[in-house]
CSV table of C-alpha atoms in Angstrom, one decimal:
chain,number,residue,atom,x,y,z
A,1,MET,CA,-14.0,23.8,-9.2
A,2,ASP,CA,-16.4,24.6,-6.1
A,3,LEU,CA,-14.3,25.5,-3.2
A,4,THR,CA,-17.0,25.4,-0.5
A,5,PRO,CA,-16.5,21.7,0.2
A,6,VAL,CA,-12.9,22.1,0.2
A,7,LEU,CA,-12.9,24.8,2.9
A,8,ALA,CA,-15.4,22.8,4.7
A,9,GLY,CA,-12.9,19.9,4.8
A,10,PHE,CA,-10.5,22.2,6.5
A,11,GLY,CA,-13.1,22.9,9.3
A,12,VAL,CA,-13.4,19.1,9.9
A,13,VAL,CA,-9.8,18.6,10.1
A,14,LEU,CA,-9.4,21.5,12.6
A,15,GLU,CA,-11.8,19.8,15.1
A,16,PRO,CA,-10.0,18.9,18.2
A,17,ALA,CA,-10.8,15.1,18.0
A,18,ASN,CA,-9.6,14.9,14.3
A,19,LEU,CA,-6.3,16.9,15.1
A,20,LEU,CA,-5.7,14.6,17.7
A,21,TYR,CA,-6.1,11.5,15.8
A,22,CYS,CA,-4.3,12.9,13.0
A,23,LEU,CA,-1.3,13.4,15.2
A,24,LEU,CA,-1.7,9.9,16.7
A,25,GLY,CA,-1.8,8.3,13.2
A,26,VAL,CA,1.1,10.1,12.2
A,27,VAL,CA,3.2,9.2,15.4
A,28,ILE,CA,2.0,5.4,15.4
A,29,GLY,CA,3.0,5.4,11.5
A,30,MET,CA,6.6,6.7,12.3
A,31,LEU,CA,6.8,4.2,15.1
A,32,ILE,CA,6.0,1.1,13.0
A,33,GLY,CA,7.9,2.3,10.3
A,34,VAL,CA,10.9,2.1,12.6
A,35,LEU,CA,10.1,-1.5,13.9
A,36,PRO,CA,11.2,-3.8,11.2
A,37,GLY,CA,8.6,-6.1,10.1
A,38,LEU,CA,5.5,-4.7,11.3
A,39,GLY,CA,4.3,-2.9,8.4
A,40,PRO,CA,1.3,-0.3,7.9
A,41,ALA,CA,-0.8,-2.9,6.3
A,42,ALA,CA,-0.3,-5.0,9.6
A,43,THR,CA,-0.7,-2.2,12.2
A,44,ILE,CA,-3.8,-0.8,10.4
A,45,ALA,CA,-5.4,-4.3,10.5
A,46,ILE,CA,-4.7,-4.9,14.1
A,47,LEU,CA,-6.3,-1.5,15.0
A,48,LEU,CA,-9.5,-2.1,12.9
A,49,PRO,CA,-11.5,-2.8,15.9
A,50,ILE,CA,-10.5,0.3,17.5
A,51,THR,CA,-11.8,2.3,14.7
A,52,TYR,CA,-15.2,0.7,15.0
A,53,GLY,CA,-16.1,3.0,17.9
A,54,ILE,CA,-15.2,6.4,16.5
A,55,GLU,CA,-16.5,8.7,13.6
A,56,PRO,CA,-15.7,7.4,10.3
A,57,VAL,CA,-13.9,10.6,9.2
A,58,THR,CA,-11.6,10.5,12.3
A,59,ALA,CA,-11.0,6.9,11.9
A,60,ILE,CA,-9.7,7.4,8.2
A,61,ILE,CA,-7.6,10.4,9.1
A,62,MET,CA,-5.8,8.3,11.8
A,63,LEU,CA,-5.4,5.4,9.2
A,64,ALA,CA,-4.1,7.5,6.6
A,65,GLY,CA,-1.8,9.1,9.2
A,66,ILE,CA,-0.3,5.6,9.8
A,67,PHE,CA,0.2,4.8,6.3
A,68,TYR,CA,2.2,8.0,5.1
A,69,GLY,CA,3.8,8.3,8.6
A,70,ALA,CA,5.2,4.8,8.2
A,71,GLN,CA,7.0,5.8,4.8
A,72,TYR,CA,9.1,8.1,6.8
A,73,GLY,CA,9.7,6.2,9.9
A,74,GLY,CA,11.4,3.4,8.0
A,75,THR,CA,14.1,5.9,6.8
A,76,ILE,CA,15.3,6.4,10.2
A,77,THR,CA,16.7,2.8,10.8
A,78,SER,CA,17.7,2.7,7.2
A,79,VAL,CA,20.1,5.6,7.6
A,80,LEU,CA,21.4,5.0,11.3
A,81,LEU,CA,21.3,1.1,11.5
A,82,ARG,CA,21.4,-0.2,7.8
A,83,LEU,CA,17.9,-1.8,8.8
A,84,PRO,CA,15.1,-0.8,6.7
A,85,GLY,CA,11.9,-0.6,8.9
A,86,GLU,CA,9.7,-0.7,5.8
A,87,ALA,CA,9.8,-2.1,2.4
A,88,SER,CA,9.7,1.2,0.7
A,89,SER,CA,13.0,2.3,2.5
A,90,VAL,CA,15.2,-0.7,1.4
A,91,VAL,CA,16.9,1.5,-1.3
A,92,THR,CA,17.4,4.4,1.2
A,93,VAL,CA,19.9,2.0,3.0
A,94,PHE,CA,22.5,2.0,0.1
A,95,ASP,CA,23.2,5.7,0.2
A,96,GLY,CA,21.7,6.7,3.6
A,97,HIS,CA,23.8,4.4,5.7
A,98,ALA,CA,26.9,5.3,3.7
A,99,MET,CA,26.2,9.0,4.3
A,100,ALA,CA,25.9,8.1,8.1
A,101,ARG,CA,29.4,6.4,8.1
A,102,GLN,CA,30.8,9.6,6.7
A,103,GLY,CA,29.3,11.4,9.6
A,104,ARG,CA,26.4,13.0,7.5
A,105,ALA,CA,23.5,11.0,9.2
A,106,GLY,CA,21.9,14.3,9.9
A,107,THR,CA,22.0,15.5,6.3
A,108,ALA,CA,20.5,12.2,5.0
A,109,LEU,CA,17.6,12.4,7.6
A,110,GLY,CA,17.0,16.1,7.0
A,111,ILE,CA,17.0,15.4,3.0
A,112,ALA,CA,14.7,12.6,3.7
A,113,ALA,CA,12.3,14.7,5.6
A,114,ILE,CA,12.2,17.6,3.1
A,115,GLY,CA,11.9,15.1,0.2
A,116,SER,CA,9.1,13.4,2.2
A,117,PHE,CA,7.4,16.6,2.8
A,118,VAL,CA,7.6,18.1,-0.7
A,119,GLY,CA,6.7,14.7,-2.6
A,120,GLY,CA,3.8,14.5,-0.2
A,121,THR,CA,2.6,18.0,-0.5
A,122,VAL,CA,2.8,17.8,-4.3
A,123,SER,CA,0.8,14.5,-4.5
A,124,ILE,CA,-2.0,16.2,-2.1
A,125,VAL,CA,-2.4,19.2,-4.1
A,126,ALA,CA,-2.6,17.0,-7.4
A,127,LEU,CA,-4.8,14.6,-5.6
A,128,SER,CA,-7.2,17.8,-4.5
A,129,PHE,CA,-7.6,18.5,-8.2
A,130,LEU,CA,-7.5,15.1,-9.8
A,131,ALA,CA,-9.7,13.0,-7.6
A,132,PRO,CA,-12.9,15.0,-8.3
A,133,VAL,CA,-12.2,14.6,-12.0
A,134,VAL,CA,-11.7,11.0,-11.7
A,135,ALA,CA,-14.8,10.7,-9.6
A,136,GLY,CA,-17.0,12.7,-12.3
A,137,PHE,CA,-15.6,10.3,-15.1
A,138,ALA,CA,-16.2,7.2,-13.0
A,139,LEU,CA,-19.8,8.1,-12.7
A,140,ASP,CA,-20.3,6.7,-16.1
A,141,PHE,CA,-19.3,3.3,-15.1
A,142,GLY,CA,-21.6,0.5,-15.2
A,143,PRO,CA,-21.1,-3.2,-14.2
A,144,PRO,CA,-19.0,-3.9,-17.4
A,145,GLU,CA,-16.5,-1.2,-16.7
A,146,TYR,CA,-16.3,-2.3,-13.0
A,147,THR,CA,-15.7,-6.0,-14.0
A,148,ALA,CA,-12.9,-4.8,-16.4
A,149,LEU,CA,-11.5,-2.6,-13.9
A,150,ALA,CA,-11.5,-5.2,-11.0
A,151,LEU,CA,-9.8,-7.7,-13.4
A,152,LEU,CA,-7.0,-5.2,-14.4
A,153,GLY,CA,-6.5,-4.2,-10.7
A,154,ILE,CA,-6.0,-7.8,-9.5
A,155,LEU,CA,-3.8,-8.8,-12.3
A,156,LEU,CA,-1.6,-5.4,-12.1
A,157,VAL,CA,-1.3,-6.1,-8.3
A,158,SER,CA,-0.2,-9.6,-8.9
A,159,THR,CA,2.2,-9.1,-11.7
A,160,VAL,CA,3.6,-5.3,-11.2
A,161,SER,CA,4.3,-5.7,-7.5
A,162,SER,CA,7.5,-7.1,-6.3
A,163,GLY,CA,8.1,-11.0,-5.7
A,164,ASN,CA,7.2,-14.0,-7.6
A,165,ARG,CA,4.5,-13.5,-10.1
A,166,LEU,CA,3.3,-16.8,-10.1
A,167,LYS,CA,3.0,-17.2,-6.4
A,168,ALA,CA,1.2,-13.7,-6.4
A,169,LEU,CA,-1.5,-15.1,-8.9
A,170,ILE,CA,-2.0,-18.2,-7.1
A,171,ALA,CA,-2.5,-16.0,-4.0
A,172,ALA,CA,-4.9,-13.7,-5.8
A,173,CYS,CA,-6.8,-17.0,-7.2
A,174,LEU,CA,-7.1,-18.2,-3.3
A,175,GLY,CA,-8.4,-14.6,-2.5
A,176,LEU,CA,-11.1,-14.9,-5.1
A,177,LEU,CA,-12.2,-18.4,-4.0
A,178,LEU,CA,-12.5,-17.2,-0.4
A,179,ALA,CA,-14.7,-14.3,-1.6
A,180,THR,CA,-17.3,-16.9,-2.9
A,181,VAL,CA,-17.8,-18.3,0.6
A,182,GLY,CA,-21.3,-17.8,1.8
A,183,ARG,CA,-24.8,-17.5,0.0
A,184,ASP,CA,-25.0,-16.7,-3.5
A,185,GLY,CA,-26.1,-13.1,-4.0
A,186,PHE,CA,-28.4,-13.9,-6.9
A,187,THR,CA,-30.1,-17.3,-5.8
A,188,ALA,CA,-29.0,-17.5,-2.0
A,189,ALA,CA,-27.6,-21.0,-2.5
A,190,GLU,CA,-25.1,-21.8,0.1
A,191,ARG,CA,-21.4,-22.1,-1.2
A,192,PHE,CA,-18.4,-23.7,0.6
A,193,THR,CA,-20.2,-23.2,4.1
A,194,PHE,CA,-19.9,-27.1,4.8
A,195,ASP,CA,-23.3,-26.5,6.9
A,196,ASN,CA,-21.6,-24.0,9.2
A,197,LEU,CA,-23.9,-21.3,10.0
A,198,SER,CA,-21.0,-18.9,10.9
A,199,LEU,CA,-20.0,-19.0,7.2
A,200,ALA,CA,-23.3,-18.7,5.7
A,201,ASP,CA,-23.0,-14.8,5.4
A,202,GLY,CA,-19.4,-15.2,3.9
A,203,LEU,CA,-16.1,-14.7,5.6
A,204,ASP,CA,-15.6,-11.4,7.3
A,205,PHE,CA,-12.6,-9.3,6.1
A,206,VAL,CA,-11.4,-8.1,9.5
A,207,PRO,CA,-10.1,-11.6,10.9
A,208,ILE,CA,-8.7,-12.3,7.4
A,209,ALA,CA,-6.8,-8.9,7.4
A,210,MET,CA,-5.8,-9.3,11.1
A,211,GLY,CA,-4.6,-12.9,10.6
A,212,LEU,CA,-2.9,-12.7,7.6
A,213,PHE,CA,-1.2,-9.3,8.2
A,214,GLY,CA,-1.2,-9.1,12.0
A,215,LEU,CA,-0.7,-12.5,13.4
A,216,GLY,CA,1.1,-14.1,10.3
A,217,GLU,CA,3.6,-11.2,10.6
A,218,ILE,CA,4.3,-11.3,14.2
A,219,LEU,CA,4.9,-15.3,14.0
A,220,TYR,CA,7.3,-14.7,11.0
A,221,ASN,CA,9.1,-11.8,12.5
A,222,LEU,CA,9.6,-13.9,15.7
A,223,GLU,CA,11.3,-16.6,13.8
A,224,GLN,CA,13.4,-14.2,11.7
A,225,ARG,CA,14.8,-11.7,14.3
A,226,HIS,CA,17.8,-13.5,15.8
A,227,ARG,CA,20.2,-10.4,15.5
A,228,ALA,CA,20.2,-7.4,17.8
A,229,PRO,CA,20.5,-4.3,15.8
A,230,ASP,CA,23.6,-2.5,15.5
A,231,ALA,CA,24.5,0.4,17.5
A,232,PRO,CA,23.1,3.5,16.0
A,233,VAL,CA,25.3,6.4,14.8
A,234,SER,CA,25.2,9.9,16.0
A,235,VAL,CA,22.8,12.4,14.3
A,236,ALA,CA,24.2,16.1,13.9
A,237,ASN,CA,23.8,18.9,11.4
A,238,VAL,CA,20.4,18.1,10.4
A,239,TRP,CA,19.6,20.9,8.2
A,240,PRO,CA,21.3,20.2,4.7
A,241,SER,CA,23.7,22.7,3.1
A,242,ARG,CA,23.0,24.7,0.5
A,243,SER,CA,25.1,22.4,-2.1
A,244,ASP,CA,23.2,19.5,-0.6
A,245,LEU,CA,19.7,21.0,-1.3
A,246,LYS,CA,20.9,22.2,-5.0
A,247,GLN,CA,22.2,18.6,-5.7
A,248,SER,CA,19.0,17.0,-4.4
A,249,SER,CA,16.4,19.7,-6.0
A,250,GLY,CA,16.1,17.6,-9.3
A,251,ALA,CA,15.8,14.3,-7.6
A,252,ILE,CA,12.8,15.6,-5.2
A,253,GLY,CA,11.0,17.2,-8.3
A,254,ARG,CA,11.3,13.9,-10.3
A,255,GLY,CA,10.5,11.8,-7.3
A,256,SER,CA,7.4,13.8,-6.9
A,257,VAL,CA,5.9,13.4,-10.2
A,258,LEU,CA,7.1,9.5,-10.4
A,259,GLY,CA,5.6,8.7,-7.1
A,260,PHE,CA,2.3,10.4,-7.7
A,261,VAL,CA,1.9,8.7,-11.1
A,262,LEU,CA,3.0,5.1,-9.8
A,263,GLY,CA,1.0,5.4,-6.6
A,264,ILE,CA,-2.2,5.7,-8.8
A,265,LEU,CA,-1.7,2.3,-10.5
A,266,PRO,CA,-2.8,-0.6,-9.2
A,267,GLY,CA,0.3,-2.6,-7.9
A,268,GLY,CA,2.4,0.8,-8.0
A,269,GLY,CA,2.5,1.9,-4.5
A,270,ALA,CA,5.6,3.1,-2.4
A,271,THR,CA,8.2,0.4,-2.8
A,272,LEU,CA,7.9,0.2,-6.6
A,273,SER,CA,8.0,4.2,-6.6
A,274,SER,CA,11.2,4.1,-4.6
A,275,LEU,CA,12.9,1.6,-6.4
A,276,ALA,CA,12.1,3.4,-9.7
A,277,ALA,CA,13.4,6.6,-8.4
A,278,TYR,CA,16.4,5.4,-7.3
A,279,ALA,CA,17.0,3.5,-10.8
A,280,ILE,CA,16.4,6.9,-12.7
A,281,GLU,CA,18.6,8.8,-10.3
A,282,LYS,CA,21.6,6.6,-10.9
A,283,ARG,CA,21.1,6.3,-14.7
A,284,ARG,CA,20.7,10.1,-15.0
A,285,ALA,CA,23.7,10.9,-12.9
A,286,LYS,CA,27.2,12.0,-14.7
A,287,ASP,CA,29.0,9.7,-12.1
A,288,PRO,CA,26.9,6.7,-11.4
A,289,SER,CA,29.7,5.0,-9.4
A,290,ARG,CA,29.0,7.6,-6.5
A,291,PHE,CA,25.6,5.7,-5.9
A,292,GLY,CA,26.0,3.3,-2.8
A,293,LYS,CA,28.8,5.4,-1.6
A,294,GLY,CA,26.8,8.3,-0.1
A,295,ALA,CA,25.0,10.0,-2.9
A,296,VAL,CA,22.5,12.6,-1.5
A,297,GLU,CA,20.2,12.0,-4.7
A,298,GLY,CA,20.1,8.4,-3.7
A,299,VAL,CA,18.1,9.3,-0.6
A,300,ALA,CA,16.5,12.3,-2.0
A,301,GLY,CA,14.6,10.6,-4.9
A,302,PRO,CA,13.3,7.4,-3.3
A,303,GLU,CA,12.2,9.0,-0.1
A,304,THR,CA,10.3,11.7,-2.3
A,305,ALA,CA,8.7,9.1,-4.4
A,306,ASN,CA,7.5,6.9,-1.6
A,307,ASN,CA,5.6,9.6,0.3
A,308,ALA,CA,4.2,11.1,-2.9
A,309,ALA,CA,2.8,7.4,-4.0
A,310,ALA,CA,1.5,6.8,-0.4
A,311,THR,CA,-0.6,9.9,-1.0
A,312,SER,CA,-1.8,9.4,-4.6
A,313,SER,CA,-2.7,5.7,-3.9
A,314,PHE,CA,-5.9,7.3,-2.2
A,315,ILE,CA,-7.2,8.4,-5.4
A,316,PRO,CA,-8.4,5.0,-7.1
A,317,LEU,CA,-9.6,4.0,-3.7
A,318,LEU,CA,-11.6,7.1,-2.9
A,319,THR,CA,-12.9,7.7,-6.3
A,320,LEU,CA,-13.2,4.3,-7.8
A,321,GLY,CA,-13.6,2.1,-5.0
A,322,ILE,CA,-10.3,0.1,-6.1
A,323,PRO,CA,-7.7,-0.5,-3.6
A,324,ALA,CA,-4.2,0.0,-5.2
A,325,ASN,CA,-2.2,-2.1,-2.8
A,326,ALA,CA,-2.5,-4.2,0.3
A,327,THR,CA,-2.7,-1.3,2.6
A,328,MET,CA,-5.4,0.4,0.7
A,329,ALA,CA,-7.3,-2.8,0.8
A,330,VAL,CA,-7.2,-2.7,4.6
A,331,ILE,CA,-8.4,1.0,4.7
A,332,PHE,CA,-11.1,-0.1,2.2
A,333,GLY,CA,-12.3,-2.7,4.6
A,334,ALA,CA,-12.0,0.1,7.5
A,335,LEU,CA,-14.5,2.2,5.3
A,336,LEU,CA,-16.8,-0.7,4.9
A,337,ILE,CA,-16.8,-1.3,8.4
A,338,GLN,CA,-17.9,2.2,9.0
A,339,GLY,CA,-20.8,2.0,6.7
A,340,VAL,CA,-19.1,4.3,4.0
A,341,THR,CA,-18.9,2.8,0.4
A,342,PRO,CA,-15.8,4.4,-1.5
A,343,GLY,CA,-16.5,5.2,-5.1
A,344,PRO,CA,-17.6,8.0,-7.5
A,345,GLN,CA,-20.4,8.9,-5.2
A,346,LEU,CA,-18.1,9.5,-2.2
A,347,VAL,CA,-17.1,13.1,-3.5
A,348,SER,CA,-20.6,14.4,-3.8
A,349,GLU,CA,-22.4,12.4,-1.2
A,350,GLU,CA,-19.8,12.4,1.6
A,351,PRO,CA,-17.9,15.6,0.9
A,352,GLU,CA,-17.0,16.1,4.6
A,353,LEU,CA,-15.5,12.7,5.0
A,354,PHE,CA,-13.7,13.0,1.4
A,355,TRP,CA,-12.3,16.4,2.0
A,356,GLY,CA,-11.6,16.0,5.7
A,357,VAL,CA,-9.5,13.0,4.9
A,358,VAL,CA,-7.8,14.8,1.8
A,359,ASN,CA,-7.2,18.0,3.8
A,360,SER,CA,-5.9,16.0,6.8
A,361,MET,CA,-2.9,15.0,4.7
A,362,TYR,CA,-1.6,18.5,4.5
A,363,LEU,CA,-1.6,18.8,8.2
A,364,GLY,CA,-0.1,15.5,8.6
A,365,ASN,CA,2.7,16.1,6.2
A,366,ILE,CA,3.5,19.2,8.3
A,367,LEU,CA,3.6,17.3,11.6
A,368,LEU,CA,5.9,14.8,9.8
A,369,LEU,CA,8.4,17.4,9.0
A,370,ILE,CA,8.3,19.0,12.4
A,371,MET,CA,8.3,15.7,14.5
A,372,SER,CA,10.8,13.7,12.2
A,373,ILE,CA,14.1,14.8,13.6
A,374,PRO,CA,13.4,15.3,17.5
A,375,LEU,CA,11.7,12.0,17.8
A,376,VAL,CA,14.9,10.0,16.3
A,377,GLY,CA,16.4,9.5,19.8
A,378,LEU,CA,13.1,8.1,21.0
A,379,PHE,CA,12.7,5.5,18.0
A,380,VAL,CA,16.1,4.3,18.4
A,381,LYS,CA,15.5,3.3,22.2
A,382,ILE,CA,12.3,1.7,21.3
A,383,LEU,CA,14.2,-0.5,18.8
A,384,ARG,CA,16.0,-2.0,21.9
A,385,VAL,CA,12.7,-3.6,23.1
A,386,ARG,CA,12.9,-7.3,22.7
A,387,PRO,CA,10.4,-8.8,20.1
A,388,ALA,CA,9.7,-11.4,22.9
A,389,VAL,CA,8.1,-8.6,24.8
A,390,LEU,CA,6.4,-6.8,22.0
A,391,ALA,CA,4.8,-9.9,20.2
A,392,PRO,CA,2.6,-11.4,23.1
A,393,ILE,CA,1.2,-8.0,23.8
A,394,THR,CA,0.5,-7.5,20.1
A,395,VAL,CA,-1.3,-11.0,19.8
A,396,LEU,CA,-3.2,-10.2,22.9
A,397,ILE,CA,-4.5,-7.0,21.4
A,398,THR,CA,-5.1,-8.6,18.0
A,399,LEU,CA,-7.3,-11.4,19.6
A,400,VAL,CA,-9.3,-9.4,22.0
A,401,GLY,CA,-9.8,-6.6,19.2
A,402,VAL,CA,-11.2,-8.9,16.7
A,403,TYR,CA,-13.6,-10.6,19.4
A,404,THR,CA,-15.0,-6.9,20.1
A,405,VAL,CA,-16.1,-6.3,16.6
A,406,ASN,CA,-19.1,-9.1,16.5
A,407,ASN,CA,-18.6,-10.6,19.9
A,408,ASP,CA,-18.2,-14.0,18.2
A,409,VAL,CA,-15.7,-16.6,19.0
A,410,PHE,CA,-15.6,-18.0,15.6
A,411,ASP,CA,-13.7,-14.6,14.5
A,412,ILE,CA,-11.0,-15.7,17.0
A,413,VAL,CA,-10.8,-19.1,15.2
A,414,LEU,CA,-10.6,-17.4,12.0
A,415,VAL,CA,-7.9,-15.1,12.9
A,416,ILE,CA,-5.6,-18.0,14.3
A,417,ALA,CA,-6.3,-19.9,11.1
A,418,PHE,CA,-5.4,-17.2,8.9
A,419,GLY,CA,-2.5,-16.2,11.1
A,420,ALA,CA,-1.2,-19.8,10.5
A,421,LEU,CA,-2.0,-19.2,6.6
A,422,GLY,CA,-0.2,-15.8,6.6
A,423,TYR,CA,3.2,-17.2,8.4
A,424,LEU,CA,3.2,-20.1,6.0
A,425,MET,CA,2.8,-18.0,3.1
A,426,LYS,CA,5.6,-15.5,4.1
A,427,LYS,CA,7.8,-18.6,4.9
A,428,LEU,CA,7.0,-20.1,1.3
A,429,GLY,CA,7.5,-16.7,-0.3
A,430,PHE,CA,4.0,-15.9,-1.0
A,431,ASP,CA,2.9,-12.2,-0.6
A,432,PRO,CA,-0.4,-12.1,1.2
A,433,GLY,CA,-1.2,-8.6,-0.3
A,434,PRO,CA,-2.9,-10.2,-3.8
A,435,LEU,CA,-5.0,-12.5,-1.6
A,436,VAL,CA,-6.5,-9.9,0.5
A,437,LEU,CA,-6.8,-7.4,-2.6
A,438,ALA,CA,-8.5,-10.3,-4.5
A,439,PHE,CA,-10.9,-11.1,-1.6
A,440,VAL,CA,-11.9,-7.4,-1.4
A,441,LEU,CA,-12.6,-7.1,-5.4
A,442,GLY,CA,-13.9,-10.8,-5.5
A,443,SER,CA,-17.6,-9.6,-4.8
A,444,LEU,CA,-17.3,-6.7,-6.9
A,445,LEU,CA,-16.0,-8.6,-9.7
A,446,GLU,CA,-18.5,-11.5,-9.3
A,447,ASP,CA,-21.6,-9.3,-8.9
A,448,SER,CA,-20.4,-6.9,-12.0
A,449,LEU,CA,-19.7,-9.8,-14.0
A,450,ARG,CA,-23.0,-11.5,-13.7
A,451,ARG,CA,-24.9,-8.4,-14.1
A,452,SER,CA,-22.9,-7.6,-17.3
A,453,LEU,CA,-23.7,-11.1,-18.8
A,454,LEU,CA,-27.5,-10.4,-18.0
A,455,ILE,CA,-27.0,-6.9,-19.9
A,456,PHE,CA,-25.2,-8.8,-22.9
A,457,ASP,CA,-27.5,-11.7,-22.9
A,458,GLY,CA,-24.5,-14.0,-22.0
A,459,ASN,CA,-22.5,-12.8,-24.7
A,460,PRO,CA,-18.7,-11.9,-23.3
A,461,ALA,CA,-17.8,-10.0,-26.5
A,462,GLY,CA,-20.3,-7.4,-25.2
A,463,PHE,CA,-17.5,-6.0,-22.9
A,464,PHE,CA,-15.7,-4.9,-26.0
A,465,THR,CA,-18.9,-3.0,-27.6
A,466,ARG,CA,-18.3,-0.4,-24.7
A,467,PRO,CA,-15.4,2.1,-25.0
A,468,ILE,CA,-14.3,2.2,-21.3
A,469,SER,CA,-14.6,-1.6,-20.7
A,470,GLY,CA,-13.1,-2.4,-24.0
A,471,VAL,CA,-10.1,-0.2,-23.2
A,472,LEU,CA,-9.8,-1.8,-19.8
A,473,LEU,CA,-10.0,-5.4,-21.2
A,474,ALA,CA,-7.4,-4.5,-23.9
A,475,ALA,CA,-4.8,-3.4,-21.2
A,476,PHE,CA,-5.6,-6.5,-19.3
A,477,LEU,CA,-4.7,-8.6,-22.1
A,478,LEU,CA,-1.7,-6.7,-22.8
A,479,VAL,CA,-0.5,-7.0,-19.3
A,480,ALA,CA,-1.3,-10.5,-19.3
A,481,LEU,CA,0.4,-11.5,-22.5
A,482,LEU,CA,3.6,-9.3,-22.2
A,483,PRO,CA,5.5,-11.9,-20.0
A,484,VAL,CA,4.6,-14.4,-22.7
A,485,VAL,CA,5.8,-12.2,-25.6
A,486,ARG,CA,9.1,-11.3,-23.6
A,487,SER,CA,9.7,-15.0,-23.0
A,488,LEU,CA,9.3,-16.0,-26.6
A,489,VAL,CA,11.5,-13.0,-27.8
A,490,ARG,CA,14.2,-14.4,-25.3
A,491,ARG,CA,14.2,-17.8,-26.6
A,492,GLN,CA,14.4,-16.7,-30.2
A,493,ARG,CA,17.4,-14.6,-29.3
A,494,ARG,CA,19.1,-17.4,-27.5
A,495,SER,CA,18.4,-19.7,-30.5
A,496,ARG,CA,19.8,-17.4,-32.9
A,497,GLU,CA,22.9,-16.8,-30.6
A,498,ARG,CA,23.6,-20.6,-30.5
A,499,SER,CA,23.2,-21.1,-34.4
A,500,SER,CA,25.5,-18.2,-34.9
A,501,ALA,CA,28.0,-19.6,-32.4
A,502,SER,CA,27.7,-23.2,-34.1
A,503,THR,CA,28.3,-21.6,-37.4
A,504,ARG,CA,31.6,-20.0,-36.3
A,505,VAL,CA,32.6,-23.1,-35.0
């Protein structure tokens, strides 16, 4: 492995502007992690116009800091207030708040900070070695391989992520439909433009992301937040005891590996990793009844896993150009706005950006560890600010921000329309993540599919004649058919149980 670009990446990170934006990203990430509802995807979407005016590497360093900073920020309210600020911190509530009620809030936050640091660092080291290998492997990808990869990515995000699978698939189909708006890339024929010139070049990613994640989340949260948060418990003795560290060491090790692996998979991400880590720790425990009553492994495992997953989810984005989750889809949009196309060539053609972003995570993780405890009091005070005060300011920033990208009033109309759609989707139980991801991958899927069919003279069986696309499509069919097979097995089992019961009678 040539270490020259890696060392040059550290030089990029240590530039004053990049250091400042890394710190800014981590602090903003922790802040929005503390505030329930406004997650990293929404915040990054709202900040997209701001990144337009700064250097690409600086912008992505800040956005990455927001993402992994939010993973720890959600822990603070989970432990102190029993109020998860982030979806990935939901399981931390079970044992973290129980520890706080036992007077061990400091220990819970300390273990979470240490686990987050270890999980994030392990993931960054693995990312540094694995990402160039994946990028080198992906250089052999052609249109058939990208077609199969895009199909598998959309399906995994729709079926593996939390929430109703059917609704996720419907949202993904809507995203694919929206991706077809505008002129056909091959024939230049207009599609779904309704003779509107503003739609001729297709829908822009920024107003869609800002509307669905930003405005939609704000409207939904205003409706949902009726109850003022409980008074936080006091925090003391932040550094865990030797026995707590010994008891948590296994959970931190397992959480690091599990989070790294699940973070790479499309649809995996921080939330699934934290849930899986909690389930594993509970299953491995000699006395599972301790969980939910203040088991320190119940905090260490999930908190380690979600930070490891947040970091490793950058691998498919930076090396394959495939976002693994909704937040990565928004960062993908940020890269495109900056004129940077993520993919296998990024490592060789933009080494300063690639290694600058990767190495900034080392620094960001250290900043998280240093700032996590001293800022607890500040974050708890911020929680007392009424949503009715924060929401209008955020909406104003969103609308002004989207207008500044193209100086086009039509973008404001789009943000409002997609904001209303995002609100309705949240209210009806639809996750907007698959829609945004399918929209991002839609043009890649269509372009690759049509080029592939030209290569294969219109014969779809050609996809199975190439090893990589064949394996990826086999995985696609396996994931698609697995729920059907499970349903059939359950029906047969129930049928056998009914017949055996009637025989006994």
